[in-house]
mmCIF file of C-alpha atoms in Angstrom:
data_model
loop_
_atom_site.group_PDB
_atom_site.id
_atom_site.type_symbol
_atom_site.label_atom_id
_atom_site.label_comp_id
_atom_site.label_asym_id
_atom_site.label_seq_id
_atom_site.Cartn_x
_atom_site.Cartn_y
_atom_site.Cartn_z
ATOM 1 C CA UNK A 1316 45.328 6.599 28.720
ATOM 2 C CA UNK A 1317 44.555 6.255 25.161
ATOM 3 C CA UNK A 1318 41.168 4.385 23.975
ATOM 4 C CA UNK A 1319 43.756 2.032 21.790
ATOM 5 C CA UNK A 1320 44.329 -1.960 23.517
ATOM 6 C CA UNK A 1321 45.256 -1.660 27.222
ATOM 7 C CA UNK A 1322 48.755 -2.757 27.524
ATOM 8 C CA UNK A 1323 49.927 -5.046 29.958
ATOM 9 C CA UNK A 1324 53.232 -6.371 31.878
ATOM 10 C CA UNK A 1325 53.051 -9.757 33.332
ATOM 11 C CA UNK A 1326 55.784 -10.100 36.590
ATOM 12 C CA UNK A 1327 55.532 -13.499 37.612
ATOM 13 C CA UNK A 1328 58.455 -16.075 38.530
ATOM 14 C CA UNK A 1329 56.071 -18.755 37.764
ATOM 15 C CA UNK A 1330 56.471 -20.060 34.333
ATOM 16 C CA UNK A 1331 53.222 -21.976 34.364
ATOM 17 C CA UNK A 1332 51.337 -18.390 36.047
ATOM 18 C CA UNK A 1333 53.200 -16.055 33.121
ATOM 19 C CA UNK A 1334 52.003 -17.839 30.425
ATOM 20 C CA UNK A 1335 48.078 -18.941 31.952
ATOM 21 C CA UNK A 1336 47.845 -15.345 32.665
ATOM 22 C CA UNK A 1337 49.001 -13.879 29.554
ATOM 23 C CA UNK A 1338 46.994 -16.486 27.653
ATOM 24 C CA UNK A 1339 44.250 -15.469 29.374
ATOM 25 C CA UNK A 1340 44.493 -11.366 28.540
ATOM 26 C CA UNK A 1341 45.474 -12.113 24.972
ATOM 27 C CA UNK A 1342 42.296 -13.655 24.026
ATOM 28 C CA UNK A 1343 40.152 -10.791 25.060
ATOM 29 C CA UNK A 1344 39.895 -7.924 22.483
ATOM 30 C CA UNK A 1345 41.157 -4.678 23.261
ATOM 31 C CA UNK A 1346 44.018 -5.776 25.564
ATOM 32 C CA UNK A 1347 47.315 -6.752 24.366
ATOM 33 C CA UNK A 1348 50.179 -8.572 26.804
ATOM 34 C CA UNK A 1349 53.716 -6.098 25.679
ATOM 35 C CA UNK A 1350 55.872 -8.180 27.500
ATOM 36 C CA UNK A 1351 56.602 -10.698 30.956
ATOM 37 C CA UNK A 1352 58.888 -10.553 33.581
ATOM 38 C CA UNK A 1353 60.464 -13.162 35.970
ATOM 39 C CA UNK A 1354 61.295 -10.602 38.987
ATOM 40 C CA UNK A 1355 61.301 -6.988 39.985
ATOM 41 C CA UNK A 1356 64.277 -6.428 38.405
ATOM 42 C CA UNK A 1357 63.749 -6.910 35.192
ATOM 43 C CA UNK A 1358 59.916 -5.905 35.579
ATOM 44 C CA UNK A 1359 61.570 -2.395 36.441
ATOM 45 C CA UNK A 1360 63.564 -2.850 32.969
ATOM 46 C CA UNK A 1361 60.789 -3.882 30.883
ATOM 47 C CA UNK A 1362 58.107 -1.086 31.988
ATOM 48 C CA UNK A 1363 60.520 1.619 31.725
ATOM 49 C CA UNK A 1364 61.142 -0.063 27.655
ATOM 50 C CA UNK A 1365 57.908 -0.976 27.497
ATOM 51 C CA UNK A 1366 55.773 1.826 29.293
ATOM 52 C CA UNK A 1367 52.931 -0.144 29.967
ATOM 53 C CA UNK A 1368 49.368 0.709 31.234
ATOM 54 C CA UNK A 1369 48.855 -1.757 33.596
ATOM 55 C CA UNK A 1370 51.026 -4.383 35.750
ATOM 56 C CA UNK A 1371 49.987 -7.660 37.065
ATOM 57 C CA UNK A 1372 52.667 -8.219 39.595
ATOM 58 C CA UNK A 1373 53.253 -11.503 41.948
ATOM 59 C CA UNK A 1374 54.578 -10.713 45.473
ATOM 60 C CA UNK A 1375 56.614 -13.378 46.364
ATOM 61 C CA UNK A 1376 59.638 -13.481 43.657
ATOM 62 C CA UNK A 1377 63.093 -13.595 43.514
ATOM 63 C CA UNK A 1378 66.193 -11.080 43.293
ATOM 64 C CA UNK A 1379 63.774 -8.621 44.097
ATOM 65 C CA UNK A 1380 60.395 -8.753 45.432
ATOM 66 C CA UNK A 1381 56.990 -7.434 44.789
ATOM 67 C CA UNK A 1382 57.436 -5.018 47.303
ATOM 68 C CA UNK A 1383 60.675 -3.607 46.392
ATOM 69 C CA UNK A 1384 59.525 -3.176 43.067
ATOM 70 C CA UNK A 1385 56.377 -0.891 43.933
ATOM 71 C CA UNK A 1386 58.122 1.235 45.904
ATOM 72 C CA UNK A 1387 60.501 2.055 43.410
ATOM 73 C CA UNK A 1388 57.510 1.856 40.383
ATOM 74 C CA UNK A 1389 55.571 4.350 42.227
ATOM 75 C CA UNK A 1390 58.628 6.908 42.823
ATOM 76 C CA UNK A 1391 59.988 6.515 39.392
ATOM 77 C CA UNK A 1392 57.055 5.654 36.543
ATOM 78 C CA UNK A 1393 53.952 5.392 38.929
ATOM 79 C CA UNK A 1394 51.549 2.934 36.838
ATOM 80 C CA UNK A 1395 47.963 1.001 37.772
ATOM 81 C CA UNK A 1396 49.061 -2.349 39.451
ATOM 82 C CA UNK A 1397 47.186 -5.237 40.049
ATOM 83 C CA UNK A 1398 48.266 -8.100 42.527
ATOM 84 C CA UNK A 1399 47.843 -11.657 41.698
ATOM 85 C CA UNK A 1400 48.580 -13.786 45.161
ATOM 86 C CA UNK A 1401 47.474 -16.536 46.786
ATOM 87 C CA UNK A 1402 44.959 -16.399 49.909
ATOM 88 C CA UNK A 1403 47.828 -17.779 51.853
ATOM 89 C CA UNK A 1404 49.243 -13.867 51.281
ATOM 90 C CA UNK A 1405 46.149 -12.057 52.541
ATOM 91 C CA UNK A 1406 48.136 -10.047 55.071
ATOM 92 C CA UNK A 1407 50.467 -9.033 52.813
ATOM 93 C CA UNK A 1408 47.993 -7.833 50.268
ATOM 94 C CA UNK A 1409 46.893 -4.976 52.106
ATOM 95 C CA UNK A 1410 50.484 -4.080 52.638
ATOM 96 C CA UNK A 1411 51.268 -3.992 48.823
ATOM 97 C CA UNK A 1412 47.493 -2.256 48.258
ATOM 98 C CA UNK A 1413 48.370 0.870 50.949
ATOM 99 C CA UNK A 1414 51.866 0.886 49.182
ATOM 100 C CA UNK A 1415 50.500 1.668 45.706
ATOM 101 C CA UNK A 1416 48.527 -1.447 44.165
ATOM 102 C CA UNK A 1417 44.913 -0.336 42.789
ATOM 103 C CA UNK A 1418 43.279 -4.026 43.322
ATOM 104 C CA UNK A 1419 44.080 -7.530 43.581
ATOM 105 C CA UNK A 1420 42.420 -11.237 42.434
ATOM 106 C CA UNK A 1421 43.347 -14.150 44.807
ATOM 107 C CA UNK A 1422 45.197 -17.320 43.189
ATOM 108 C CA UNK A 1423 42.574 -20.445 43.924
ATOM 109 C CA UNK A 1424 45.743 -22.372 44.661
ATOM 110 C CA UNK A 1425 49.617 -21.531 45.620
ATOM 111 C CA UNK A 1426 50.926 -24.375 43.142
ATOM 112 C CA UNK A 1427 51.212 -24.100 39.352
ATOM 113 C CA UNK A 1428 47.515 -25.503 38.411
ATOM 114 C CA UNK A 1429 45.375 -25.471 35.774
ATOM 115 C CA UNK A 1430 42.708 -23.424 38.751
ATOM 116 C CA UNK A 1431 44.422 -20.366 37.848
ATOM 117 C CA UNK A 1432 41.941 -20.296 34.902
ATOM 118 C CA UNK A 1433 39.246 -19.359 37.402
ATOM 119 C CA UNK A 1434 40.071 -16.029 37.860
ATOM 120 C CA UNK A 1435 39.889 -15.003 34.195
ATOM 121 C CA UNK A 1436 36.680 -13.074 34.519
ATOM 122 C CA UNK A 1437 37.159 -11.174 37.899
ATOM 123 C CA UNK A 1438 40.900 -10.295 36.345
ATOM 124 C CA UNK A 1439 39.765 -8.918 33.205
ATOM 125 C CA UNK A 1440 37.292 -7.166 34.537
ATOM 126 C CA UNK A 1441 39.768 -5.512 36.841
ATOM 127 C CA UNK A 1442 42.318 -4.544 33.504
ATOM 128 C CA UNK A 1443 39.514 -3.300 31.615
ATOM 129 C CA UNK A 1444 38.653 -0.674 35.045
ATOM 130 C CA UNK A 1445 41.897 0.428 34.414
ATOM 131 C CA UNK A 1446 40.501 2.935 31.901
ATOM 132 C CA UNK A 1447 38.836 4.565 34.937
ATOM 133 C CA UNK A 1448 41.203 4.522 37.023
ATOM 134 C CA UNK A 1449 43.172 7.859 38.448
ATOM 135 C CA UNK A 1450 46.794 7.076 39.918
ATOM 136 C CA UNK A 1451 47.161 10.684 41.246
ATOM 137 C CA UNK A 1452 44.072 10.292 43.643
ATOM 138 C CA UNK A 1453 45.407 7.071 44.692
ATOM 139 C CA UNK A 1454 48.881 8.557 45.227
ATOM 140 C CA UNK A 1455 47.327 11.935 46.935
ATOM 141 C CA UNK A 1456 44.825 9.290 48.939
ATOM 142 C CA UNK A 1457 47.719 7.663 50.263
ATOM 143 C CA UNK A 1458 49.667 10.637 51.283
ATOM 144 C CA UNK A 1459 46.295 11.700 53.339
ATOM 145 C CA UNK A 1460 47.021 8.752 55.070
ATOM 146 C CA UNK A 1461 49.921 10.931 57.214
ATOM 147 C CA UNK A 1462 47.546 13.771 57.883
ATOM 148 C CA UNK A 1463 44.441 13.810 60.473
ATOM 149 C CA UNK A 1464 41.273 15.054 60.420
ATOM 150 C CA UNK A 1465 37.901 14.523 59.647
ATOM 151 C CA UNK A 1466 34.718 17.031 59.491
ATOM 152 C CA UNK A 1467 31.769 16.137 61.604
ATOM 153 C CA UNK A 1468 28.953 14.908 59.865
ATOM 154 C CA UNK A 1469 25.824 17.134 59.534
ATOM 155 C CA UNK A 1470 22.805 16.979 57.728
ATOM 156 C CA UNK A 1471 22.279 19.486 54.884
ATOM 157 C CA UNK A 1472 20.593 21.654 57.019
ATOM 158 C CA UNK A 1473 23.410 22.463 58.760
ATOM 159 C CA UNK A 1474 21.771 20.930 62.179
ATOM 160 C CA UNK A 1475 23.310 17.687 64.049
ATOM 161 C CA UNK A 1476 21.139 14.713 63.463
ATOM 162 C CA UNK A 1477 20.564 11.582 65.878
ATOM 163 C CA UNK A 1478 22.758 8.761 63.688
ATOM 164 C CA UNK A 1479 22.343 5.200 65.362
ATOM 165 C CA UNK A 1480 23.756 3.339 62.069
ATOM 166 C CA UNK A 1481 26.302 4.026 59.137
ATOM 167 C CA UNK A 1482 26.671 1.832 56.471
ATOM 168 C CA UNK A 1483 29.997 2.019 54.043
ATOM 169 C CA UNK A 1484 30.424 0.203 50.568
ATOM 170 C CA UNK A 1485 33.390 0.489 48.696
ATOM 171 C CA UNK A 1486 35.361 -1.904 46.267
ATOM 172 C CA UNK A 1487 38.530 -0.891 43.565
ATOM 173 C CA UNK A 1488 40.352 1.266 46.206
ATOM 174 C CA UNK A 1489 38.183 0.761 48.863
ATOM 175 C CA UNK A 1490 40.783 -0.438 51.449
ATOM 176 C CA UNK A 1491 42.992 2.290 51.431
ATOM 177 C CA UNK A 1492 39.578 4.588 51.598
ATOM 178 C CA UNK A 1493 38.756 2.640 54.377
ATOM 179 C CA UNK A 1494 41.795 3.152 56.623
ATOM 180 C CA UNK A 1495 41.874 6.542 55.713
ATOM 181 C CA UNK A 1496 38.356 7.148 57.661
ATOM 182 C CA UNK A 1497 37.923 4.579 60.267
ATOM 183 C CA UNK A 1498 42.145 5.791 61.425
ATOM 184 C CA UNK A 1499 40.834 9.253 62.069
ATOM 185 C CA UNK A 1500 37.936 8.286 63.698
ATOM 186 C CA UNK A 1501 38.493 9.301 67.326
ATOM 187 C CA UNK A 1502 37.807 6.115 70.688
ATOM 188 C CA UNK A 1503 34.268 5.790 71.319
ATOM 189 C CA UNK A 1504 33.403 7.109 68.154
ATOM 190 C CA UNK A 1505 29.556 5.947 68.138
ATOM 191 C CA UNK A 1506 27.408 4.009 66.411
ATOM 192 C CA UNK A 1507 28.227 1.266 65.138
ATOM 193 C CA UNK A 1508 29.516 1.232 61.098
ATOM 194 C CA UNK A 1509 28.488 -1.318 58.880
ATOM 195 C CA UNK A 1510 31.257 -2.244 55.887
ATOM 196 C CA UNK A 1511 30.749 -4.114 52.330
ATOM 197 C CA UNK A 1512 33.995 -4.224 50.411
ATOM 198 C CA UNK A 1513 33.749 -6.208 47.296
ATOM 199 C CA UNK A 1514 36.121 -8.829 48.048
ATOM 200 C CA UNK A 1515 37.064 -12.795 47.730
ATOM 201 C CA UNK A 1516 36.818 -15.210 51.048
ATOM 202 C CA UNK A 1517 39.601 -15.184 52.469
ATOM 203 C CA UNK A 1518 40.797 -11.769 53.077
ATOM 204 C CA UNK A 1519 38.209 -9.714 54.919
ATOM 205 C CA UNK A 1520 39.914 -11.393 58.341
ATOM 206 C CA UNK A 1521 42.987 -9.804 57.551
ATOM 207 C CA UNK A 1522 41.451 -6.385 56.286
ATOM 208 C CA UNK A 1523 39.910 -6.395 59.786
ATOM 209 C CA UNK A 1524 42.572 -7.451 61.568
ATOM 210 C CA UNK A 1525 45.217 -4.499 59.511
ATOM 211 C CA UNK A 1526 42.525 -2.146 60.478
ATOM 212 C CA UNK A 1527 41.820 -2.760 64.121
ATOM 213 C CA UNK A 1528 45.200 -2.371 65.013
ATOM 214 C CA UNK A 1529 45.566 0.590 63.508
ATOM 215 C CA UNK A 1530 42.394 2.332 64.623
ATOM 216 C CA UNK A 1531 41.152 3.616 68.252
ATOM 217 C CA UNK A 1532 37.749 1.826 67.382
ATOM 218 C CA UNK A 1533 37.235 -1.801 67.085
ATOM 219 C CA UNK A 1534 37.439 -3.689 63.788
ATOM 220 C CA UNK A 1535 36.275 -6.843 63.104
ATOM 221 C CA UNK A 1536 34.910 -9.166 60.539
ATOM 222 C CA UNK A 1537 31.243 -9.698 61.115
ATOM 223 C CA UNK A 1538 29.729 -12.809 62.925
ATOM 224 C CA UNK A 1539 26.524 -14.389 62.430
ATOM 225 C CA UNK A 1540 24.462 -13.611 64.908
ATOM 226 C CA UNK A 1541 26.411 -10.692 67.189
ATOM 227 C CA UNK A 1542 24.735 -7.743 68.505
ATOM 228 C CA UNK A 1543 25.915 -4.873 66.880
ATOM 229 C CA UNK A 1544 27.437 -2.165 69.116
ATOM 230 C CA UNK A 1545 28.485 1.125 69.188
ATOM 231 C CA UNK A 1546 32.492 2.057 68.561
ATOM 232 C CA UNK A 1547 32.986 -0.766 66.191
ATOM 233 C CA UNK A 1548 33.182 -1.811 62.609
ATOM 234 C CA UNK A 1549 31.765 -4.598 60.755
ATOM 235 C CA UNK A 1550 33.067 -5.712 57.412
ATOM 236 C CA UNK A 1551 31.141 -8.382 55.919
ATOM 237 C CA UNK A 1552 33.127 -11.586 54.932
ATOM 238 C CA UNK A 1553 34.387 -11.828 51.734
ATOM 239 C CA UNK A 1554 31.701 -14.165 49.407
ATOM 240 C CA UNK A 1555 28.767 -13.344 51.612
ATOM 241 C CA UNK A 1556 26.111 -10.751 51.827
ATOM 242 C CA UNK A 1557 25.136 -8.922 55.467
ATOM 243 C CA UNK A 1558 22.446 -7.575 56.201
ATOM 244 C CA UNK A 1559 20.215 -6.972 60.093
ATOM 245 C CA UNK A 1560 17.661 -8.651 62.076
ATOM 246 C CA UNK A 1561 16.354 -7.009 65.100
ATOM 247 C CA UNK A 1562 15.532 -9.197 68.039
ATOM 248 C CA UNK A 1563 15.094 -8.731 72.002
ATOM 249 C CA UNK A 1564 18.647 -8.567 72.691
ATOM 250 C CA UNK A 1565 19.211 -5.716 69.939
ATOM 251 C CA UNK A 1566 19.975 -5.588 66.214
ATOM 252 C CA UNK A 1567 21.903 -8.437 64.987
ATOM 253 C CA UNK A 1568 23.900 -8.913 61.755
ATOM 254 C CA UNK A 1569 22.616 -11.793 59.666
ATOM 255 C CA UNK A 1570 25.227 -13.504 57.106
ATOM 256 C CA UNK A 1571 23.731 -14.778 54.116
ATOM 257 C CA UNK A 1572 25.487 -17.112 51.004
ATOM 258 C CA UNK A 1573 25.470 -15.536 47.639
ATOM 259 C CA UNK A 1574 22.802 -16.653 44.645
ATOM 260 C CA UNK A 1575 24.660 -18.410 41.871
ATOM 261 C CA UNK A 1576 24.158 -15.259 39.834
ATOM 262 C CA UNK A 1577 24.677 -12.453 42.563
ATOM 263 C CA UNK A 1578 26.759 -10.096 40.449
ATOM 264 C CA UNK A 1579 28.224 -8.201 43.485
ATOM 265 C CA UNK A 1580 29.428 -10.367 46.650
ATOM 266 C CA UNK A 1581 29.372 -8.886 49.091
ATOM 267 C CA UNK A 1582 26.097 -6.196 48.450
ATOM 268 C CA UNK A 1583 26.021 -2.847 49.160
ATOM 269 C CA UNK A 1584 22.349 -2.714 47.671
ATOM 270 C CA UNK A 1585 21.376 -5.749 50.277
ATOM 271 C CA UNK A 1586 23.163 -4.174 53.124
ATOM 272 C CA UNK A 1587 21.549 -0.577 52.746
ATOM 273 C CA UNK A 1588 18.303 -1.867 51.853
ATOM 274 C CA UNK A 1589 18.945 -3.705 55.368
ATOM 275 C CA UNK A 1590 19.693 -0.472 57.149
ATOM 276 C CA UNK A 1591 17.086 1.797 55.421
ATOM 277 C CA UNK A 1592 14.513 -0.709 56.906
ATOM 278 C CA UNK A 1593 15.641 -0.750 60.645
ATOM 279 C CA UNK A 1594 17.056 2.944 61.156
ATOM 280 C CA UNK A 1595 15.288 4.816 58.765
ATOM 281 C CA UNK A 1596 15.839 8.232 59.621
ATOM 282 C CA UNK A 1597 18.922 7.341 61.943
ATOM 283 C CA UNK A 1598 21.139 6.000 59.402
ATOM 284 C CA UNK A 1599 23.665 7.513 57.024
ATOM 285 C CA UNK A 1600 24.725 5.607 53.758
ATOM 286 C CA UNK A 1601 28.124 6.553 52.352
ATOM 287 C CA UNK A 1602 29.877 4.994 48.819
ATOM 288 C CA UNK A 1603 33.149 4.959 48.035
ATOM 289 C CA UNK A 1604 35.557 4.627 45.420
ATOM 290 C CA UNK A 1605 35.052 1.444 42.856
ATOM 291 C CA UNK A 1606 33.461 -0.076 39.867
ATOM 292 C CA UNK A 1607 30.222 -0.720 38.796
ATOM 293 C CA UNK A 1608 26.734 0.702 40.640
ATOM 294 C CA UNK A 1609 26.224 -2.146 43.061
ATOM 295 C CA UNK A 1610 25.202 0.337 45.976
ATOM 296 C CA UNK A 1611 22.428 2.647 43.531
ATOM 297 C CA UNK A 1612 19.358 1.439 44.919
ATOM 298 C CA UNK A 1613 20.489 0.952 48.461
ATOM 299 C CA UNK A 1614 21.227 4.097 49.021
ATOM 300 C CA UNK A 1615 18.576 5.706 47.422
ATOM 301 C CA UNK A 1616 16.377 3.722 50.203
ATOM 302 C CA UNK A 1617 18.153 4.779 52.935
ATOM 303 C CA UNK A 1618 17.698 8.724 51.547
ATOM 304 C CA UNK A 1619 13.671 7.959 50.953
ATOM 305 C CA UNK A 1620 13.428 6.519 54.856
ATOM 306 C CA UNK A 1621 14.755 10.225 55.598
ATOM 307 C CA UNK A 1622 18.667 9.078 56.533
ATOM 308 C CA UNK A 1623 21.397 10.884 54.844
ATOM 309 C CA UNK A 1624 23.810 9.770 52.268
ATOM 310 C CA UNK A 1625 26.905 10.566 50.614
ATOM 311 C CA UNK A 1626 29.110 9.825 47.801
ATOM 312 C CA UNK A 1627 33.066 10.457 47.264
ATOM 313 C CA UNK A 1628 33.896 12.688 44.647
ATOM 314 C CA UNK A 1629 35.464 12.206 41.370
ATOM 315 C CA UNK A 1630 38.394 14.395 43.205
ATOM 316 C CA UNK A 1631 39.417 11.781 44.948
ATOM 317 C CA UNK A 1632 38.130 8.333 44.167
ATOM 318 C CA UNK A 1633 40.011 5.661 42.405
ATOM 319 C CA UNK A 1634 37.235 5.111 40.546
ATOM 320 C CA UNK A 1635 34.511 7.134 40.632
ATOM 321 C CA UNK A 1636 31.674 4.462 39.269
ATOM 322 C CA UNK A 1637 30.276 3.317 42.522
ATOM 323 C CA UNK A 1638 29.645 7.081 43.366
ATOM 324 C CA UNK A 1639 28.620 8.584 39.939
ATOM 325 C CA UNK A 1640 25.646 6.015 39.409
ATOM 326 C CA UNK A 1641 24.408 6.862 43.385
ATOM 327 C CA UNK A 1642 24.749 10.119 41.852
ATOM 328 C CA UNK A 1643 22.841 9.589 38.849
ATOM 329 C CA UNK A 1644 20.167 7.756 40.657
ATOM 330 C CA UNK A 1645 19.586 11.048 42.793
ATOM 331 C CA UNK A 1646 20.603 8.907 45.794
ATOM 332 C CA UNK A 1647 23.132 11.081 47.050
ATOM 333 C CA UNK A 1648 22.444 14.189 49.528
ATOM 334 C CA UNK A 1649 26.206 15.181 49.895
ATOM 335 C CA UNK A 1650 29.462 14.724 47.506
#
């Protein structure tokens, strides 16, 4: 896109939610609100007018719905969309995500409220990361999503190394990354896998839950206190960091509530730091697609303590932030 305003279409059937949001985007330079729409109909007429660079799109509307809309936005004028639901929609989120949406920021409340203000920094952080975003990796992503496979990890050498850990951070794009690996992954895939997808409370239950019933391991959200074990995956809850504690039973997973001015919730950087200090050598650290460099330091641990760590490339991340700073930092072994 061009490094003029970033121009946005507002579908909401909410009166009060069209005009909070667009207030809210119109009073932060360098994006400018081209239009609003009431359903999926006449969203699909205004950004075929209007030719927008980004959508912010409700779910739930009438005539025709959020759904409907994507599929037919992604065949016909495929353009960055952002979700704005309630956390009473969290299952339906990661529907809309793995059927084209790039991100999503949860609604505090259902009902027309002057709350809705509360998201204004987390959603204009997420227009502005439109500028890095790449809709044909997210497309081609998706389409992977039909096709199996996955190469064995090795260690640079080229010789099979004793992993009893791997820890995964992703964020923008993150969940469709995610099902693409842990699908593929084949039952009684070992060890354990430790996830931190920057996300709100609310939703990481339903992430899990999507995931573990479409995967021959087990998915779950993280407890306080479990035993981690081999053949399953841990996502941290959404608005809390993870990290381990090892005790006579085994290594446990220890939830912790964010600092007032924790910029990332949940951390990568606290989670690998975690790792690097009980596996060392047996761990592997990968980053995926998403925005800022959250996961830098982390890694770069885990690859001191001897483990091995790897970054996605800027071939096929949604945004390749995340993975260029681990890259920068000289944390990554393998891209």
């Amino acid at each position: 896109m061009s490094e003029g305003k970033i121009r946005v279409l507002v579908v909401d059937d909410s009166a009060f939610s069209r005009q909070t949001i667009r207030k809210m985007l119109e009073e932060e330079e360098g994006i400018e609100v081209v239009g609003i729409a009431t359903d999926g109909i006449d969203a699909i007429s205004k950004t075929l007018k209007l030719k927008p660079d980004l959508i912010t799109l409700d779910l739930e509307m009438p005539e025709m719905d959020g759904f409907s809309f994507l599929r037919y936005l992604m065949k016909e004028r495929p353009t960055p969309v952002i979700v704005v639901s309630s956390y009473s929609d969290s299952k339906t989120v990661f529907k809309a995500l793995e059927a084209g949406a790039v991100d999503f920021i949860a609604k505090p409340t259902p009902r027309a409220s002057q709350e809705l203000n509360n998201i204004k920094a987390d959603l204009l952080k997420k227009v502005r990361a439109v500028r890095e975003m790449n809709l044909e990796r997210l497309k081609r992503n998706l389409s992977l999503l039909q096709r199996s496979g996955l190469e064995g990890i090795r260690s640079s050498s080229g010789e099979s190394r004793r992993i009893d850990v791997i820890g995964i951070a992703s964020s923008t794009g993150g969940p469709q990354a995610l099902q693409l690996i842990l699908t593929r992954l084949p039952e009684g895939f070992m060890p354990p896998i430790l996830i931190t997808q920057h996300m709100p409370r609310g939703f990481t239950a339903s992430l899990a839950e999507r995931l573990n019933r479409l995967s021959k391991i087990r998915v779950k959200e993280a407890e306080q206190g479990e035993v981690i074990q081999n053949s399953t995956a841990y996502i941290c809850p959404g608005g809390r960091h993870m990290t381990l504690k090892r005790q006579q039973g085994g290594v446990t997973i220890n939830l912790e509530e964010p600092d007032k001015d924790d910029r990332y919730i949940p951390s990568a950087d606290r989670l690998f730091t975690s790792i690097a200090e009980h596996f060392r050598a047996r761990s592997i650290g990968i980053v995926l697609t998403g925005m800022g460099s959250d996961e830098r330091d982390g890694l770069l641990k885990i690859r001191t303590k001897g483990g091995y760590t790897i970054g996605e490339s800027d071939e096929t991340a949604i945004v390749f932030g995340m993975p260029k700073e681990a890259i920068k930092a000289g944390a990554v072994m393998r891209v």
